[in-house]
Amino acid sequence: MPHITTADGTQIYYTDLGEGAPVILSHGWPLSSDAWQVELKLLADAGYRAIAHDRRGHGRSSQPWNGNDMDTYAAVLAALVDALDLKDLSLIGHSTGGGEVVRFAAQHGMGRVKKIITAGAVPPLMVKSAANPEGTPIEAFDGIRAGVLKDRSQFYLDLAESFFGANRPGAEVSAGAKYDFWRQGMLVGLKGAYDCIKAFSETDFTEDLRALDVPIFIAHGDDDQIVPIAAAAEKSIRLVSKGTLKVYPGAPHGIYGDYQEKLDQDILEFLAE
């Protein structure tokens, strides 16, 4: 399996498919690059070089004790870009991955990144504060930490319901999709999973968004129960200079079903512009 080794000895697994202009896809928590399997094939079939990595601590990458924070995630992404010598790069990030690609682009990607797409992304800041009253109370993230520590297997099964909106009346979400979410979650090391909760919820991406000088397409479902749109996309679009916001009515956090089909088409159209 293809890996790069970072400066601290961590091995990062990645998938590299197709030929053409490079596109890197960054996954959400607690998933892996497997979450992007459909999009990897879609992009490779469309003439792009599609690349997705397992974040450190996740999937088939190493499970280091330290470095499970957004600055290190972005630095590791930079190391992958350097190792593959990628230029004129487009970035796609879902949820936590949306924060990762925004930080990478702002702090490492100047002159290398040409377009960014985020979906259900965590920027600018998830946690509620006096300056961010629309955010999610810290107690909710404490509950996620407690669930991961107590019985992470059952916690991931339960989380899949709201992740895909399967708890909504009339929702049609397959058991397979929910079990695949569980499968990917169970590959995450406990320390990495626990630390990443702080990384995705308490990292402030405000200045990263302001620093971006390339077009960014911000996609978000208006029924996202994991990353509520009011504290995320609706704020992010006001911080970027070249942004386009598209709200998907009724769409959940997880990229699935009709939402996935519509988003994938929008991804291809935005990359082709």
CSV table of N, CA and C in Angstrom, one decimal, residues 2 12 19 25 32 36 43 64 72 90 92 108 110-111 121 170 172 188 216 229-230 239 241 244 247 251 257 262 267:
chain,number,residue,atom,x,y,z
A,2,PRO,N,0.5,2.3,-0.7
A,2,PRO,CA,1.3,3.5,-0.8
A,2,PRO,C,1.3,4.3,0.5
A,12,ILE,N,1.7,7.7,6.6
A,12,ILE,CA,0.4,8.2,6.1
A,12,ILE,C,0.0,7.4,4.8
A,19,GLU,N,-5.1,10.1,-13.9
A,19,GLU,CA,-4.1,11.0,-14.4
A,19,GLU,C,-4.7,12.3,-14.8
A,25,LEU,N,-8.7,14.9,-1.7
A,25,LEU,CA,-9.9,14.8,-0.9
A,25,LEU,C,-9.5,14.5,0.5
A,32,SER,N,-12.1,7.6,7.1
A,32,SER,CA,-10.9,7.4,6.4
A,32,SER,C,-11.1,7.8,4.9
A,36,TRP,N,-14.4,8.5,0.5
A,36,TRP,CA,-14.4,9.2,-0.8
A,36,TRP,C,-14.3,8.2,-2.0
A,43,LEU,N,-13.9,11.3,-10.1
A,43,LEU,CA,-12.9,12.2,-10.6
A,43,LEU,C,-11.8,11.6,-11.5
A,64,PRO,N,0.0,7.7,16.0
A,64,PRO,CA,0.9,8.4,16.9
A,64,PRO,C,0.2,8.9,18.1
A,72,THR,N,-0.9,20.1,12.8
A,72,THR,CA,-0.2,18.9,12.3
A,72,THR,C,-0.9,18.3,11.2
A,90,SER,N,-6.3,21.2,-6.7
A,90,SER,CA,-7.7,21.5,-6.1
A,90,SER,C,-7.9,20.6,-4.9
A,92,ILE,N,-10.6,19.2,-1.8
A,92,ILE,CA,-12.0,18.9,-1.4
A,92,ILE,C,-12.0,18.4,0.0
A,108,HIS,N,0.0,26.7,3.9
A,108,HIS,CA,1.0,25.9,3.2
A,108,HIS,C,0.8,26.0,1.7
A,110,MET,N,-0.2,28.5,-0.6
A,110,MET,CA,-0.1,29.7,-1.5
A,110,MET,C,0.7,29.3,-2.8
A,111,GLY,N,0.2,29.6,-3.9
A,111,GLY,CA,0.9,29.3,-5.2
A,111,GLY,C,0.7,27.9,-5.7
A,121,ALA,N,-18.5,21.6,6.2
A,121,ALA,CA,-17.2,21.8,6.9
A,121,ALA,C,-17.3,22.5,8.2
A,170,GLY,N,-39.2,9.4,7.1
A,170,GLY,CA,-39.1,9.1,5.7
A,170,GLY,C,-37.7,9.0,5.1
A,172,GLU,N,-34.4,7.3,3.9
A,172,GLU,CA,-34.0,6.0,3.4
A,172,GLU,C,-32.5,5.9,3.4
A,188,VAL,N,-10.0,3.9,13.7
A,188,VAL,CA,-9.3,5.0,14.3
A,188,VAL,C,-8.8,4.6,15.7
A,216,ILE,N,-13.5,29.4,-3.7
A,216,ILE,CA,-13.9,28.3,-2.8
A,216,ILE,C,-15.4,28.1,-2.9
A,229,ILE,N,-25.5,24.6,10.0
A,229,ILE,CA,-25.1,25.5,9.0
A,229,ILE,C,-24.9,26.9,9.5
A,230,ALA,N,-25.7,27.3,10.5
A,230,ALA,CA,-25.6,28.7,11.0
A,230,ALA,C,-24.3,29.1,11.5
A,239,LEU,N,-16.5,35.4,5.2
A,239,LEU,CA,-15.1,35.6,5.5
A,239,LEU,C,-14.2,35.4,4.3
A,241,SER,N,-13.0,35.8,0.2
A,241,SER,CA,-13.1,36.8,-0.8
A,241,SER,C,-13.7,36.3,-2.1
A,244,THR,N,-18.4,30.9,-3.1
A,244,THR,CA,-19.8,30.6,-3.6
A,244,THR,C,-20.4,29.6,-2.6
A,247,VAL,N,-26.6,25.9,-0.6
A,247,VAL,CA,-27.3,25.2,0.4
A,247,VAL,C,-28.2,24.1,-0.2
A,251,ALA,N,-30.6,18.2,3.2
A,251,ALA,CA,-29.5,17.4,3.1
A,251,ALA,C,-28.9,17.2,4.5
A,257,GLY,N,-26.8,9.4,-0.9
A,257,GLY,CA,-28.1,9.5,-1.6
A,257,GLY,C,-28.2,10.6,-2.6
A,262,LYS,N,-26.1,15.1,-6.3
A,262,LYS,CA,-26.1,16.6,-6.6
A,262,LYS,C,-24.8,17.2,-6.3
A,267,ILE,N,-19.4,19.4,-7.9
A,267,ILE,CA,-17.9,19.3,-7.8
A,267,ILE,C,-17.3,19.3,-9.2
